[in-house]
Amino acid sequence: MQSKRPSLARVPAASETTWQQQYRDSITNIDALCKALELQADQLSVSRAVSRQFPLRVPWSYVGRMQKSDPRDPLLLQVLPHALEEQAAVGFGTDPVGDLASAKSPGLLQKYHGRALLLATSRCAIHCRFCFRRHFPYALQNPRSDAWRLALNEIAGDSSIEEIILSGGDPLVLDDREIMQLVEKLQAIPHIRRLRVHTRLPVVIPERISAGLLDWIERSELDIVVVVHVNHPRELDRGLREKLRALSGARCHVLNQSVLLRDVNDDAHTLVELSERLFDAGVLPYYLHLLDKVQGAMHFDVDEPTACAIMKEVAARLPGYLVPRLVREQAGEPGKTPVAFQADALSYPA
Ligand SMILES: *Cc1c(COP(=O)(O)O)cnc(C)c1O
Ligand code: SF4
């Protein structure tokens, strides 16, 4: 099918097929998921109506890390279209962090100094029910093909931008050849120094950390930061740990961000174990986000005093470098807002 390869490419086809096949074979049917987990749909309060708006999607590899016959499994809860999503709640909206107002050109968002975020694709390997972009109008913002050109022109014209963040959707849904083409264009812009990739794909399909991915990371002229999204220690099984070690051994920095989610990871023990397992995999914790108040995700919300109490306990048990920064995203602020949880940090501006 593909006859010509760009100069950077040296992509081994076999490993590509493996993750791409897994991506294609993901579960999108509630009954198939229930059957695999030996559960009845009526034990789970599933909503087929919400699944029509934001469909179920989860790779088998991730389902394989769920506990059978456990309707409260913390991995399952992250993907299950739940009846509670139908409830409207005050303060929960469709654009909770002001993404639309921050678009500089279609698919290019800038909120903070020096870094801009490129929505490289609208697709994801997993559909997380708490996703803050679950209502995002990708059809208007998706910068694939011609619109990438507009975004790249915009970036080239603003020398204050030093870092590009690939986001989406999940940028690693793109194959390594497509990403390399984009990386080549970015590194041709003199003021771009860093490339950051925010992704959950390798977490749910560890084979995404393929030879092709490691290859373009090794060869890129930019400094590369990969921020993976692991929310629960059980996501970090041996297969993922080995792949993450390979990634952290490459020429890049690997960080993790999580979302604090009720009934998934809202206790100190779980978060301590998460940080320790991340470290075993060569990954340092970066942010722990309070939930963005997106419509349909209210049942995941952990209030701020509870979050602070949990983090105080976490910080009392771990070395400082394993304590993620507790943050909230507030539209209009110049960066993520730190949430103070230590008694001696009360002097932070509120
Ligand atoms: C979260 C976010 C970033 C990254 O913020 P850091 O604090 O640098 O991790 C950058 N741009 C946008 C639009 C964001 O929402
Ligand atoms: S992988 Fe990220 S962007 Fe995709 S659904 Fe999950 S939280 Fe949203």
Tab-separated table of C-alpha atoms and ligand atoms in Angstrom:
chain	number	residue	atom	x	y	z
A	1	MET	CA	0.000	0.000	0.000
A	2	GLN	CA	2.684	2.456	1.062
A	3	SER	CA	5.344	2.847	-1.566
A	4	LYS	CA	7.388	5.834	-0.374
A	5	ARG	CA	8.838	6.481	3.062
A	6	PRO	CA	10.078	9.767	4.445
A	7	SER	CA	13.747	10.150	5.235
A	8	LEU	CA	13.516	9.472	8.964
A	9	ALA	CA	11.487	6.295	8.594
A	10	ARG	CA	12.842	2.857	9.399
A	11	VAL	CA	9.661	1.375	10.745
A	12	PRO	CA	9.509	-2.384	11.246
A	13	ALA	CA	6.149	-3.431	9.882
A	14	ALA	CA	5.510	-6.422	12.171
A	15	SER	CA	5.340	-4.627	15.512
A	16	GLU	CA	3.195	-1.916	13.934
A	17	THR	CA	0.608	-4.452	12.858
A	18	THR	CA	0.440	-5.836	16.349
A	19	TRP	CA	-0.639	-2.653	18.116
A	20	GLN	CA	-2.731	-1.522	15.200
A	21	GLN	CA	-4.517	-4.854	15.123
A	22	GLN	CA	-5.174	-4.558	18.856
A	23	TYR	CA	-6.454	-1.039	18.305
A	24	ARG	CA	-8.868	-2.260	15.648
A	25	ASP	CA	-9.992	-5.287	17.676
A	26	SER	CA	-11.027	-3.240	20.742
A	27	ILE	CA	-14.301	-4.048	22.505
A	28	THR	CA	-17.082	-1.635	21.574
A	29	ASN	CA	-20.014	-3.753	22.641
A	30	ILE	CA	-21.333	-3.733	26.218
A	31	ASP	CA	-22.529	-7.322	26.091
A	32	ALA	CA	-19.151	-8.553	24.842
A	33	LEU	CA	-17.453	-6.723	27.722
A	34	CYS	CA	-19.873	-8.200	30.274
A	35	LYS	CA	-19.392	-11.672	28.853
A	36	ALA	CA	-15.596	-11.396	29.000
A	37	LEU	CA	-15.809	-10.311	32.650
A	38	GLU	CA	-18.538	-12.808	33.584
A	39	LEU	CA	-20.890	-10.040	34.650
A	40	GLN	CA	-24.546	-9.258	33.913
A	41	ALA	CA	-25.279	-5.851	32.405
A	42	ASP	CA	-27.968	-5.240	35.053
A	43	GLN	CA	-25.380	-5.681	37.846
A	44	LEU	CA	-23.567	-2.676	36.419
A	45	SER	CA	-26.190	0.064	35.895
A	46	VAL	CA	-24.991	0.454	32.327
A	47	SER	CA	-26.623	2.995	30.089
A	48	ARG	CA	-26.897	2.144	26.416
A	49	ALA	CA	-28.200	5.662	25.783
A	50	VAL	CA	-24.968	7.351	26.933
A	51	SER	CA	-22.992	4.782	24.994
A	52	ARG	CA	-24.676	5.988	21.824
A	53	GLN	CA	-23.373	9.524	22.457
A	54	PHE	CA	-19.882	8.537	23.642
A	55	PRO	CA	-19.397	4.892	22.732
A	56	LEU	CA	-17.802	2.205	24.831
A	57	ARG	CA	-14.309	1.462	23.597
A	58	VAL	CA	-11.628	-0.576	25.369
A	59	PRO	CA	-8.752	-2.744	24.097
A	60	TRP	CA	-8.611	-6.399	25.141
A	61	SER	CA	-5.220	-5.905	26.729
A	62	TYR	CA	-6.759	-3.472	29.211
A	63	VAL	CA	-9.762	-5.733	29.843
A	64	GLY	CA	-7.251	-8.488	30.584
A	65	ARG	CA	-6.075	-6.474	33.596
A	66	MET	CA	-9.607	-6.267	35.051
A	67	GLN	CA	-10.794	-8.692	37.716
A	68	LYS	CA	-13.515	-11.043	36.522
A	69	SER	CA	-16.904	-10.943	38.266
A	70	ASP	CA	-16.116	-7.668	40.020
A	71	PRO	CA	-18.616	-4.957	39.139
A	72	ARG	CA	-16.531	-2.435	41.172
A	73	ASP	CA	-13.259	-3.125	39.377
A	74	PRO	CA	-11.365	0.208	39.185
A	75	LEU	CA	-10.331	-0.362	35.575
A	76	LEU	CA	-13.835	-1.337	34.512
A	77	LEU	CA	-15.334	1.759	36.153
A	78	GLN	CA	-13.147	3.957	33.935
A	79	VAL	CA	-14.718	2.625	30.723
A	80	LEU	CA	-18.235	1.604	31.666
A	81	PRO	CA	-21.053	3.769	30.232
A	82	HIS	CA	-22.948	4.307	33.475
A	83	ALA	CA	-26.537	5.402	34.031
A	84	LEU	CA	-25.247	8.182	36.306
A	85	GLU	CA	-23.791	9.884	33.221
A	86	GLU	CA	-27.314	10.869	32.222
A	87	GLN	CA	-27.686	13.126	35.252
A	88	ALA	CA	-27.194	16.814	34.638
A	89	ALA	CA	-25.315	18.640	37.388
A	90	VAL	CA	-24.827	22.290	38.173
A	91	GLY	CA	-21.316	23.412	37.277
A	92	PHE	CA	-20.654	20.494	34.915
A	93	GLY	CA	-20.472	21.584	31.262
A	94	THR	CA	-19.408	20.461	27.801
A	95	ASP	CA	-16.220	22.602	27.631
A	96	PRO	CA	-15.066	22.567	31.272
A	97	VAL	CA	-11.596	24.049	30.779
A	98	GLY	CA	-12.235	26.684	28.122
A	99	ASP	CA	-10.612	24.767	25.253
A	100	LEU	CA	-12.680	26.411	22.542
A	101	ALA	CA	-11.739	29.939	23.560
A	102	SER	CA	-8.034	29.028	23.460
A	103	ALA	CA	-7.877	27.880	19.822
A	104	LYS	CA	-5.320	29.900	17.803
A	105	SER	CA	-6.136	28.029	14.614
A	106	PRO	CA	-8.167	24.848	14.079
A	107	GLY	CA	-6.688	22.217	16.393
A	108	LEU	CA	-4.021	24.465	17.931
A	109	LEU	CA	-4.750	25.492	21.508
A	110	GLN	CA	-2.646	27.869	23.525
A	111	LYS	CA	-3.368	28.819	27.097
A	112	TYR	CA	0.093	29.100	28.641
A	113	HIS	CA	3.297	30.938	27.868
A	114	GLY	CA	5.833	29.132	25.708
A	115	ARG	CA	3.837	25.992	24.978
A	116	ALA	CA	1.001	25.193	22.611
A	117	LEU	CA	-1.075	22.090	22.219
A	118	LEU	CA	-1.753	20.445	18.883
A	119	LEU	CA	-4.805	18.208	18.613
A	120	ALA	CA	-3.133	15.681	16.351
A	121	THR	CA	-6.167	13.416	16.012
A	122	SER	CA	-9.640	12.989	17.459
A	123	ARG	CA	-9.281	9.226	17.967
A	124	CYS	CA	-8.405	7.302	21.134
A	125	ALA	CA	-7.774	3.634	21.825
A	126	ILE	CA	-9.895	3.771	24.972
A	127	HIS	CA	-12.872	5.932	25.812
A	128	CYS	CA	-12.487	7.142	29.392
A	129	ARG	CA	-15.832	8.089	30.837
A	130	PHE	CA	-14.305	11.014	32.779
A	131	CYS	CA	-12.685	12.502	29.659
A	132	PHE	CA	-12.811	16.304	29.711
A	133	ARG	CA	-12.902	16.343	25.901
A	134	ARG	CA	-15.788	13.863	25.601
A	135	HIS	CA	-18.005	16.576	24.121
A	136	PHE	CA	-15.265	18.279	22.116
A	137	PRO	CA	-16.336	19.279	18.580
A	138	TYR	CA	-13.396	17.562	16.887
A	139	ALA	CA	-15.018	17.930	13.484
A	140	LEU	CA	-14.349	21.677	13.738
A	141	GLN	CA	-10.938	21.461	15.416
A	142	ASN	CA	-9.285	18.367	14.008
A	143	PRO	CA	-6.156	19.622	12.287
A	144	ARG	CA	-5.312	16.541	10.194
A	145	SER	CA	-3.877	17.027	6.716
A	146	ASP	CA	-4.454	20.503	5.363
A	147	ALA	CA	-5.230	22.089	8.708
A	148	TRP	CA	-1.892	20.892	10.143
A	149	ARG	CA	-0.359	23.275	7.662
A	150	LEU	CA	-2.301	26.171	9.168
A	151	ALA	CA	-1.263	25.177	12.684
A	152	LEU	CA	2.389	24.819	11.652
A	153	ASN	CA	2.312	28.260	10.023
A	154	GLU	CA	0.872	29.714	13.189
A	155	ILE	CA	3.589	28.038	15.300
A	156	ALA	CA	6.337	29.167	12.920
A	157	GLY	CA	5.068	32.727	13.199
A	158	ASP	CA	5.247	32.904	16.995
A	159	SER	CA	8.787	32.667	18.323
A	160	SER	CA	7.599	32.676	21.933
A	161	ILE	CA	6.421	29.062	21.485
A	162	GLU	CA	9.250	26.706	22.459
A	163	GLU	CA	7.320	23.545	23.204
A	164	ILE	CA	4.662	21.706	21.236
A	165	ILE	CA	2.405	19.281	23.033
A	166	LEU	CA	0.838	16.570	20.910
A	167	SER	CA	-2.578	15.786	22.283
A	168	GLY	CA	-5.966	14.800	20.913
A	169	GLY	CA	-7.644	12.413	21.109
A	170	ASP	CA	-4.506	10.370	21.540
A	171	PRO	CA	-1.589	11.348	19.290
A	172	LEU	CA	-0.114	7.843	19.345
A	173	VAL	CA	-3.138	6.606	17.375
A	174	LEU	CA	-1.194	8.057	14.432
A	175	ASP	CA	1.344	5.636	13.077
A	176	ASP	CA	5.028	6.324	13.507
A	177	ARG	CA	5.421	7.421	9.905
A	178	GLU	CA	2.752	10.112	10.293
A	179	ILE	CA	4.248	11.264	13.585
A	180	MET	CA	7.726	11.452	12.099
A	181	GLN	CA	6.467	13.610	9.283
A	182	LEU	CA	5.006	15.978	11.846
A	183	VAL	CA	8.148	15.894	14.007
A	184	GLU	CA	10.298	16.736	10.994
A	185	LYS	CA	8.152	19.771	10.274
A	186	LEU	CA	8.266	20.895	13.904
A	187	GLN	CA	12.008	20.509	14.256
A	188	ALA	CA	12.475	22.621	11.141
A	189	ILE	CA	11.013	25.569	13.089
A	190	PRO	CA	14.035	27.156	14.805
A	191	HIS	CA	12.340	28.247	18.038
A	192	ILE	CA	10.818	24.823	18.823
A	193	ARG	CA	13.020	23.054	21.368
A	194	ARG	CA	10.785	20.534	23.038
A	195	LEU	CA	8.130	18.084	21.942
A	196	ARG	CA	5.781	16.669	24.512
A	197	VAL	CA	3.446	13.741	23.830
A	198	HIS	CA	0.437	13.240	26.101
A	199	THR	CA	-0.852	9.726	25.633
A	200	ARG	CA	-2.794	6.923	27.242
A	201	LEU	CA	-2.419	4.550	24.315
A	202	PRO	CA	0.695	2.670	25.513
A	203	VAL	CA	-0.998	2.176	28.874
A	204	VAL	CA	-3.918	0.348	27.311
A	205	ILE	CA	-1.925	-1.274	24.453
A	206	PRO	CA	1.686	-1.601	25.707
A	207	GLU	CA	2.852	-2.845	22.277
A	208	ARG	CA	2.402	0.745	21.086
A	209	ILE	CA	5.885	1.279	22.508
A	210	SER	CA	7.176	-0.251	19.306
A	211	ALA	CA	10.624	-0.291	17.729
A	212	GLY	CA	9.345	2.366	15.324
A	213	LEU	CA	8.354	4.671	18.182
A	214	LEU	CA	11.686	4.265	19.971
A	215	ASP	CA	13.423	4.854	16.673
A	216	TRP	CA	11.941	8.273	15.933
A	217	ILE	CA	12.444	9.300	19.555
A	218	GLU	CA	16.133	8.386	19.316
A	219	ARG	CA	16.558	10.271	16.080
A	220	SER	CA	14.555	13.385	16.752
A	221	GLU	CA	16.503	16.600	17.202
A	222	LEU	CA	14.007	17.892	19.760
A	223	ASP	CA	14.037	17.181	23.474
A	224	ILE	CA	11.184	14.785	24.021
A	225	VAL	CA	8.900	14.358	26.997
A	226	VAL	CA	6.300	11.597	27.044
A	227	VAL	CA	3.515	11.986	29.583
A	228	VAL	CA	1.578	8.739	30.009
A	229	HIS	CA	-1.765	8.552	31.797
A	230	VAL	CA	-1.919	5.778	34.362
A	231	ASN	CA	-4.653	6.108	36.971
A	232	HIS	CA	-4.415	2.884	38.952
A	233	PRO	CA	-1.525	0.588	39.968
A	234	ARG	CA	-3.308	-2.431	38.488
A	235	GLU	CA	-2.931	-0.851	35.043
A	236	LEU	CA	0.823	-1.247	35.512
A	237	ASP	CA	1.230	-4.968	35.009
A	238	ARG	CA	4.509	-6.599	34.067
A	239	GLY	CA	3.988	-6.209	30.315
A	240	LEU	CA	3.437	-2.478	30.603
A	241	ARG	CA	6.303	-2.073	33.060
A	242	GLU	CA	8.748	-3.691	30.638
A	243	LYS	CA	7.613	-1.488	27.773
A	244	LEU	CA	7.777	1.664	29.880
A	245	ARG	CA	11.293	0.732	30.945
A	246	ALA	CA	12.270	0.535	27.294
A	247	LEU	CA	10.739	3.955	26.722
A	248	SER	CA	12.386	5.558	29.743
A	249	GLY	CA	15.688	4.084	28.582
A	250	ALA	CA	15.339	5.921	25.276
A	251	ARG	CA	16.334	9.519	24.643
A	252	CYS	CA	13.303	11.044	26.380
A	253	HIS	CA	11.821	11.864	29.765
A	254	VAL	CA	8.803	9.859	30.861
A	255	LEU	CA	6.287	11.315	33.301
A	256	ASN	CA	2.831	10.266	34.427
A	257	GLN	CA	-0.322	12.205	35.022
A	258	SER	CA	-3.464	10.855	36.646
A	259	VAL	CA	-6.936	12.067	37.394
A	260	LEU	CA	-8.245	11.653	40.922
A	261	LEU	CA	-11.372	9.514	40.449
A	262	ARG	CA	-13.937	8.479	43.004
A	263	ASP	CA	-14.029	4.709	43.586
A	264	VAL	CA	-11.027	4.257	41.290
A	265	ASN	CA	-7.968	5.782	42.996
A	266	ASP	CA	-9.319	8.043	45.756
A	267	ASP	CA	-7.328	6.600	48.627
A	268	ALA	CA	-3.769	7.088	49.799
A	269	HIS	CA	-2.829	3.416	49.648
A	270	THR	CA	-3.716	3.169	45.933
A	271	LEU	CA	-1.864	6.385	45.058
A	272	VAL	CA	1.247	5.383	47.006
A	273	GLU	CA	1.316	2.053	45.204
A	274	LEU	CA	0.795	3.821	41.875
A	275	SER	CA	3.812	6.088	42.438
A	276	GLU	CA	5.980	3.168	43.498
A	277	ARG	CA	5.029	1.056	40.499
A	278	LEU	CA	5.590	3.985	38.166
A	279	PHE	CA	9.067	4.415	39.581
A	280	ASP	CA	9.751	0.690	39.042
A	281	ALA	CA	8.902	1.320	35.400
A	282	GLY	CA	11.240	4.323	35.161
A	283	VAL	CA	8.411	6.866	35.226
A	284	LEU	CA	8.079	9.846	37.577
A	285	PRO	CA	4.714	11.180	38.726
A	286	TYR	CA	3.910	14.649	37.381
A	287	TYR	CA	0.346	15.787	37.999
A	288	LEU	CA	-2.641	14.435	39.870
A	289	HIS	CA	-5.577	16.353	38.437
A	290	LEU	CA	-8.791	17.111	40.193
A	291	LEU	CA	-11.590	16.094	37.859
A	292	ASP	CA	-12.464	18.609	35.165
A	293	LYS	CA	-16.164	19.249	35.616
A	294	VAL	CA	-17.389	17.733	32.387
A	295	GLN	CA	-21.012	16.810	31.903
A	296	GLY	CA	-21.511	13.068	32.463
A	297	ALA	CA	-18.568	12.588	34.834
A	298	MET	CA	-20.084	13.888	38.050
A	299	HIS	CA	-19.981	10.470	39.728
A	300	PHE	CA	-16.149	10.514	39.538
A	301	ASP	CA	-15.789	13.806	41.374
A	302	VAL	CA	-13.721	13.952	44.570
A	303	ASP	CA	-14.209	17.183	46.500
A	304	GLU	CA	-11.201	19.334	47.282
A	305	PRO	CA	-10.997	18.803	51.088
A	306	THR	CA	-11.093	15.027	50.538
A	307	ALA	CA	-8.421	15.283	47.832
A	308	CYS	CA	-6.206	17.316	50.172
A	309	ALA	CA	-6.619	14.849	53.021
A	310	ILE	CA	-5.651	11.968	50.705
A	311	MET	CA	-2.613	13.822	49.371
A	312	LYS	CA	-1.426	14.707	52.844
A	313	GLU	CA	-1.330	11.020	53.649
A	314	VAL	CA	0.422	10.219	50.361
A	315	ALA	CA	3.071	12.882	50.961
A	316	ALA	CA	3.686	11.545	54.465
A	317	ARG	CA	4.584	8.143	53.042
A	318	LEU	CA	6.678	8.873	49.954
A	319	PRO	CA	9.887	10.671	49.045
A	320	GLY	CA	9.114	14.065	47.549
A	321	TYR	CA	9.952	13.055	43.985
A	322	LEU	CA	7.232	10.388	44.055
A	323	VAL	CA	4.485	12.785	45.152
A	324	PRO	CA	2.501	14.077	42.165
A	325	ARG	CA	1.502	17.732	42.142
A	326	LEU	CA	-2.172	18.086	42.952
A	327	VAL	CA	-3.615	20.537	40.434
A	328	ARG	CA	-6.834	21.849	39.064
A	329	GLU	CA	-7.335	23.401	35.660
A	330	GLN	CA	-9.109	26.715	35.722
A	331	ALA	CA	-10.034	28.489	32.524
A	332	GLY	CA	-8.193	31.795	32.181
A	333	GLU	CA	-5.289	30.951	34.542
A	334	PRO	CA	-1.671	31.164	33.276
A	335	GLY	CA	-0.967	27.511	34.163
A	336	LYS	CA	-2.473	24.602	36.070
A	337	THR	CA	-3.493	25.792	39.517
A	338	PRO	CA	-1.673	24.064	42.397
A	339	VAL	CA	-3.982	22.821	45.142
A	340	ALA	CA	-2.284	23.255	48.507
A	341	PHE	CA	-2.680	20.287	50.815
A	342	GLN	CA	0.167	20.699	53.308
A	343	ALA	CA	-0.422	22.717	56.452
A	344	ASP	CA	2.732	24.725	55.780
A	345	ALA	CA	1.571	25.532	52.237
A	346	LEU	CA	-1.446	27.487	53.395
A	347	SER	CA	0.260	30.699	52.391
A	348	TYR	CA	-0.341	29.812	48.704
A	349	PRO	CA	-2.634	32.313	47.031
A	350	ALA	CA	-6.146	30.853	47.114
B	1	LIG	C1	-2.486	21.444	30.464
B	1	LIG	C2	-2.103	22.218	29.284
B	1	LIG	C3	-0.749	22.437	28.992
B	1	LIG	C4	0.369	21.853	29.810
B	1	LIG	O1	0.554	22.487	31.024
B	1	LIG	P1	1.873	22.121	31.854
B	1	LIG	O2	1.660	22.758	33.161
B	1	LIG	O3	3.025	22.643	31.084
B	1	LIG	O4	1.927	20.625	31.933
B	1	LIG	C5	-0.429	23.213	27.895
B	1	LIG	N1	-1.381	23.750	27.117
B	1	LIG	C6	-2.684	23.552	27.367
B	1	LIG	C7	-3.687	24.186	26.458
B	1	LIG	C8	-3.086	22.766	28.450
B	1	LIG	O5	-4.397	22.557	28.680
B	2	SF4	S1	-7.420	8.646	26.311
B	2	SF4	FE1	-7.455	10.794	27.057
B	2	SF4	S2	-8.450	11.964	25.401
B	2	SF4	FE2	-8.890	9.771	25.061
B	2	SF4	S3	-10.874	9.387	26.077
B	2	SF4	FE3	-9.256	8.883	27.560
B	2	SF4	S4	-8.975	10.782	28.731
B	2	SF4	FE4	-10.054	11.348	26.838
